[in-house]
Coordinates of C-alpha atoms in Angstrom, one line a residue:
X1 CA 11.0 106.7 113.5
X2 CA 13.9 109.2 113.7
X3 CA 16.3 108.7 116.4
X4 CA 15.6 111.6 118.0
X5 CA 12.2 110.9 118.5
X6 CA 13.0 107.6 119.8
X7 CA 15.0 109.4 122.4
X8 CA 12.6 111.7 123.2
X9 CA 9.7 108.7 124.0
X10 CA 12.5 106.5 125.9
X11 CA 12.7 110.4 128.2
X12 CA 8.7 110.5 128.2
X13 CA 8.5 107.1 129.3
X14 CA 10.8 107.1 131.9
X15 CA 9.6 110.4 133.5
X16 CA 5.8 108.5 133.6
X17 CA 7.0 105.5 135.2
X18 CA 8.9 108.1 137.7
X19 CA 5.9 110.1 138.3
X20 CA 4.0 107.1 139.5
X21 CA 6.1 106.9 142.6
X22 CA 6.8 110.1 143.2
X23 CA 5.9 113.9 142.4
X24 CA 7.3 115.8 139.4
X25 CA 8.5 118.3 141.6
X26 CA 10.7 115.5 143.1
X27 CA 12.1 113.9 139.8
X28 CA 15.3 115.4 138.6
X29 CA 16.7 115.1 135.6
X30 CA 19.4 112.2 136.6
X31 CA 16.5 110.3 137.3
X32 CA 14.7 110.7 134.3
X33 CA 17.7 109.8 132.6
X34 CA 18.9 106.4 134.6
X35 CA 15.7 105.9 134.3
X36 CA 16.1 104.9 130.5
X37 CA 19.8 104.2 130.5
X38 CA 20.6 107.7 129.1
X39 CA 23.3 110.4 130.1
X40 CA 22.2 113.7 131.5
X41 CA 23.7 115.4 128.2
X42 CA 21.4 113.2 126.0
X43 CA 18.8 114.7 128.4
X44 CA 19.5 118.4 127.7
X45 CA 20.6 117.7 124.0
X46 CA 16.7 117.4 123.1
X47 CA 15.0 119.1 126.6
X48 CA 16.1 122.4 128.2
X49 CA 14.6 121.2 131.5
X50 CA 12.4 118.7 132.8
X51 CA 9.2 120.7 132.4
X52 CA 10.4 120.9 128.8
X53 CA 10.1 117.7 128.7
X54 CA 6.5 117.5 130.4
X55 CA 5.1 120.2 127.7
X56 CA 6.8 117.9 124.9
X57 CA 4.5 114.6 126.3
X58 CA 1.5 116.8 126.9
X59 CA 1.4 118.8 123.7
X60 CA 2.7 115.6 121.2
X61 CA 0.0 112.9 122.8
X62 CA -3.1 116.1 123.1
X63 CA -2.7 117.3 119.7
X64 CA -4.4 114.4 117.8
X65 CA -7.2 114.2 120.1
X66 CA -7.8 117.9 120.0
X67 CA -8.1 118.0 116.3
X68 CA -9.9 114.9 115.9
X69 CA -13.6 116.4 116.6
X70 CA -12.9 119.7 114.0
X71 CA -16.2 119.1 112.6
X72 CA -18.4 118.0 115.3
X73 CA -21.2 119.8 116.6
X74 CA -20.1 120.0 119.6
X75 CA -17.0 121.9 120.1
X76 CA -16.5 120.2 123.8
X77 CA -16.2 116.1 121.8
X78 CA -12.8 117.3 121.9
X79 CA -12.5 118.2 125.5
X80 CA -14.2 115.3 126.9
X81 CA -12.4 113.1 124.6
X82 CA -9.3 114.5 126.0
X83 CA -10.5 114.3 129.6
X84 CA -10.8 110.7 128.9
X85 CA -7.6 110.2 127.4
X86 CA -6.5 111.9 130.8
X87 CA -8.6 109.5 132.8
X88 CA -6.4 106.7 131.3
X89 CA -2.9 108.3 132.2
X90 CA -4.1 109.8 135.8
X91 CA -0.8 110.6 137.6
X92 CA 1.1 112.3 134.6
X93 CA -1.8 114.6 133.8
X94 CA -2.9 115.5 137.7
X95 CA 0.6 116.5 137.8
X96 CA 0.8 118.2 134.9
X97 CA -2.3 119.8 135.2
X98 CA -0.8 120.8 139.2
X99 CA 2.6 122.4 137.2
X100 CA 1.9 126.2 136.2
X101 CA 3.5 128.6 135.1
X102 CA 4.7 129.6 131.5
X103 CA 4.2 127.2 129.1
X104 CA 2.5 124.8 131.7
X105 CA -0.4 122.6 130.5
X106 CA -3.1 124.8 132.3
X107 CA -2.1 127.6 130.2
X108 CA -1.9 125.3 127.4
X109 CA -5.3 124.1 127.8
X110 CA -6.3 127.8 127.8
X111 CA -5.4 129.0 124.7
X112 CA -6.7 126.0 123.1
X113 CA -10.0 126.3 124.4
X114 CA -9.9 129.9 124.1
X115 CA -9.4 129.1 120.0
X116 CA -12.2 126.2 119.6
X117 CA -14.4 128.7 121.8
X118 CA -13.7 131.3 119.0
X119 CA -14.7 128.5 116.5
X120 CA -17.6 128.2 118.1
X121 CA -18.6 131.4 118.1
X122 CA -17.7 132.1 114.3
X123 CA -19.9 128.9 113.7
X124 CA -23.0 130.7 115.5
X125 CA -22.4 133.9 113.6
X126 CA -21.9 132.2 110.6
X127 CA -18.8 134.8 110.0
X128 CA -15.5 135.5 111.3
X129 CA -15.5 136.8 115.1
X130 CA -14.0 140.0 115.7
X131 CA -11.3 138.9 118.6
X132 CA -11.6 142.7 120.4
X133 CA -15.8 142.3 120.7
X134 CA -15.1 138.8 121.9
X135 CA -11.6 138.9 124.2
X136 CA -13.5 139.2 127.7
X137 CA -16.4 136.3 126.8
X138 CA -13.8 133.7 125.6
X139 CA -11.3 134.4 128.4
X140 CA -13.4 134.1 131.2
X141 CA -15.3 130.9 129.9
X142 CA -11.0 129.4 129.5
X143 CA -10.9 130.0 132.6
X144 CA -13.3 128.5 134.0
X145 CA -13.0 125.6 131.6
X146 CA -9.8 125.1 133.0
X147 CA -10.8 125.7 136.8
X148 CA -13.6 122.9 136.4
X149 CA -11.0 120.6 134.6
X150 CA -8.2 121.0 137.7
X151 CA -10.8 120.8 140.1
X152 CA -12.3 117.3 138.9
X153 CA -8.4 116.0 138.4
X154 CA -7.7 117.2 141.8
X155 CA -11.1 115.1 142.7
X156 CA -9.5 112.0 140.9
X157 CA -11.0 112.3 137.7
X158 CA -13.9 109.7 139.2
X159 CA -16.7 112.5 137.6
X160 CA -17.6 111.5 134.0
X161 CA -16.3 114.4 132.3
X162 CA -19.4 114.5 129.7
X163 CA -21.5 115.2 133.0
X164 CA -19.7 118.6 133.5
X165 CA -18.6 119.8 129.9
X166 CA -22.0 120.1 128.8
X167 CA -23.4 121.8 131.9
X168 CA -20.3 124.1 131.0
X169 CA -21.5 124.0 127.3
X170 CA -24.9 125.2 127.7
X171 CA -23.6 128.1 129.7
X172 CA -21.2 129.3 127.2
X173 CA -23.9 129.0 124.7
X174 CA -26.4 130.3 126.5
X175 CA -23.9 133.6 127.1
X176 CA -22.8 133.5 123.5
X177 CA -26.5 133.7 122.4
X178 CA -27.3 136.7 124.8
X179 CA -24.2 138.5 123.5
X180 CA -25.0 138.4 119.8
X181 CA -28.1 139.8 120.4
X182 CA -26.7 142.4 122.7
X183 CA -24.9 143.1 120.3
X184 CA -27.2 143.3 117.1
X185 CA -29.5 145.5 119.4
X186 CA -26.7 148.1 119.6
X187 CA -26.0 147.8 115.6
X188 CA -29.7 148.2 114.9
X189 CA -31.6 150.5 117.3
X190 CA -35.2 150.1 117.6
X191 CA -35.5 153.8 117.1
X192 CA -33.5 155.2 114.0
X193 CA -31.8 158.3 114.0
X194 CA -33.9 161.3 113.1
X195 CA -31.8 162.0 109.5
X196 CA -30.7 165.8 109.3
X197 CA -32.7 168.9 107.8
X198 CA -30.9 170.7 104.6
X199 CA -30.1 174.1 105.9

């Protein structure tokens, strides 16, 4: 391993063990790095700041569980799996998922479900999604994906996650369904134009 990212995981580490005593928004950046026998400009030679520092253990440790399911039928495997893996590191993720902001995890978790919700969609259709008949549908249910997944952290993660994510599931399906043929309907009308006389 390089020895940067060796630096970077003795950072990570030290800011868990930190955040099991206290809250992020206590922790400064000395701490972090006494925490791991390191000088504050070893600190800001591979972090601008300690939240860059949270989005660098969040996004390395998320992004092989979130790409692990790719090809299961259900598009939420990867949520729940990653609800689980958040299950097993409690205090970093509540707090993380409690930091907002730009670049913060919730927004994070956004866009990522935002893109496996387009999948999912594109899988349905069995063709690619137009993003602009499709923007307002896949935002809100982010949103509420996220809402539900704060909420049940903020409850102390005791819900089984699978419980939630497919009542969530069947929603967005159900929705998805009713769109599509919303939107066939408008495409093909039940009552054909009347085609125009020569003159």
């Amino acid at each position: 391993m390089p020895d940067s990212n060796i630096t970077k995981l003795a950072l990570a580490n030290s800011l868990k063990r930190l955040m099991v005593q206290k809250s992020f928004d206590e922790i400064s950046v000395s701490n972090i790095a006494d925490g791991c026998s390191l000088t504050r400009q070893s600190f800001y030679y591979h972090f601008k700041d300690k939240y860059d520092l949270m989005n660098w253990i969040y996004y390395t440790e998320t992004t092989r569980i979130m790409i692990s399911n790719d090809a299961s039928e259900f598009w939420t495997d990867n949520l729940k799996d990653l609800c689980y893996y958040m299950q097993q590191n409690k205090i970093f993720y509540q707090n993380a998922l409690n930091t907002t902001g730009q670049n913060s995890f919730p927004e994070y978790l956004r866009e990522y479900i935002m893109d496996i919700s387009i999948s999912a969609i594109e899988r349905i259709l069995n063709t690619e999604a137009e993003w602009k008949n499709w923007e307002f549908t896949v935002s809100f249910f982010a949103t509420a994906f996220v809402a539900f997944i704060v909420r049940w952290s903020n409850n102390g993660m005791n819900e089984d996650p699978a419980v939630f994510l497919k009542d969530m599931r069947s929603l967005f399906d159900g929705s998805i369904q009713r769109e599509i043929a919303k939107k066939q309907k408008k495409v093909s009308p039940s009552h054909p134009e009347t085609p125009l006389k020569s003159p």
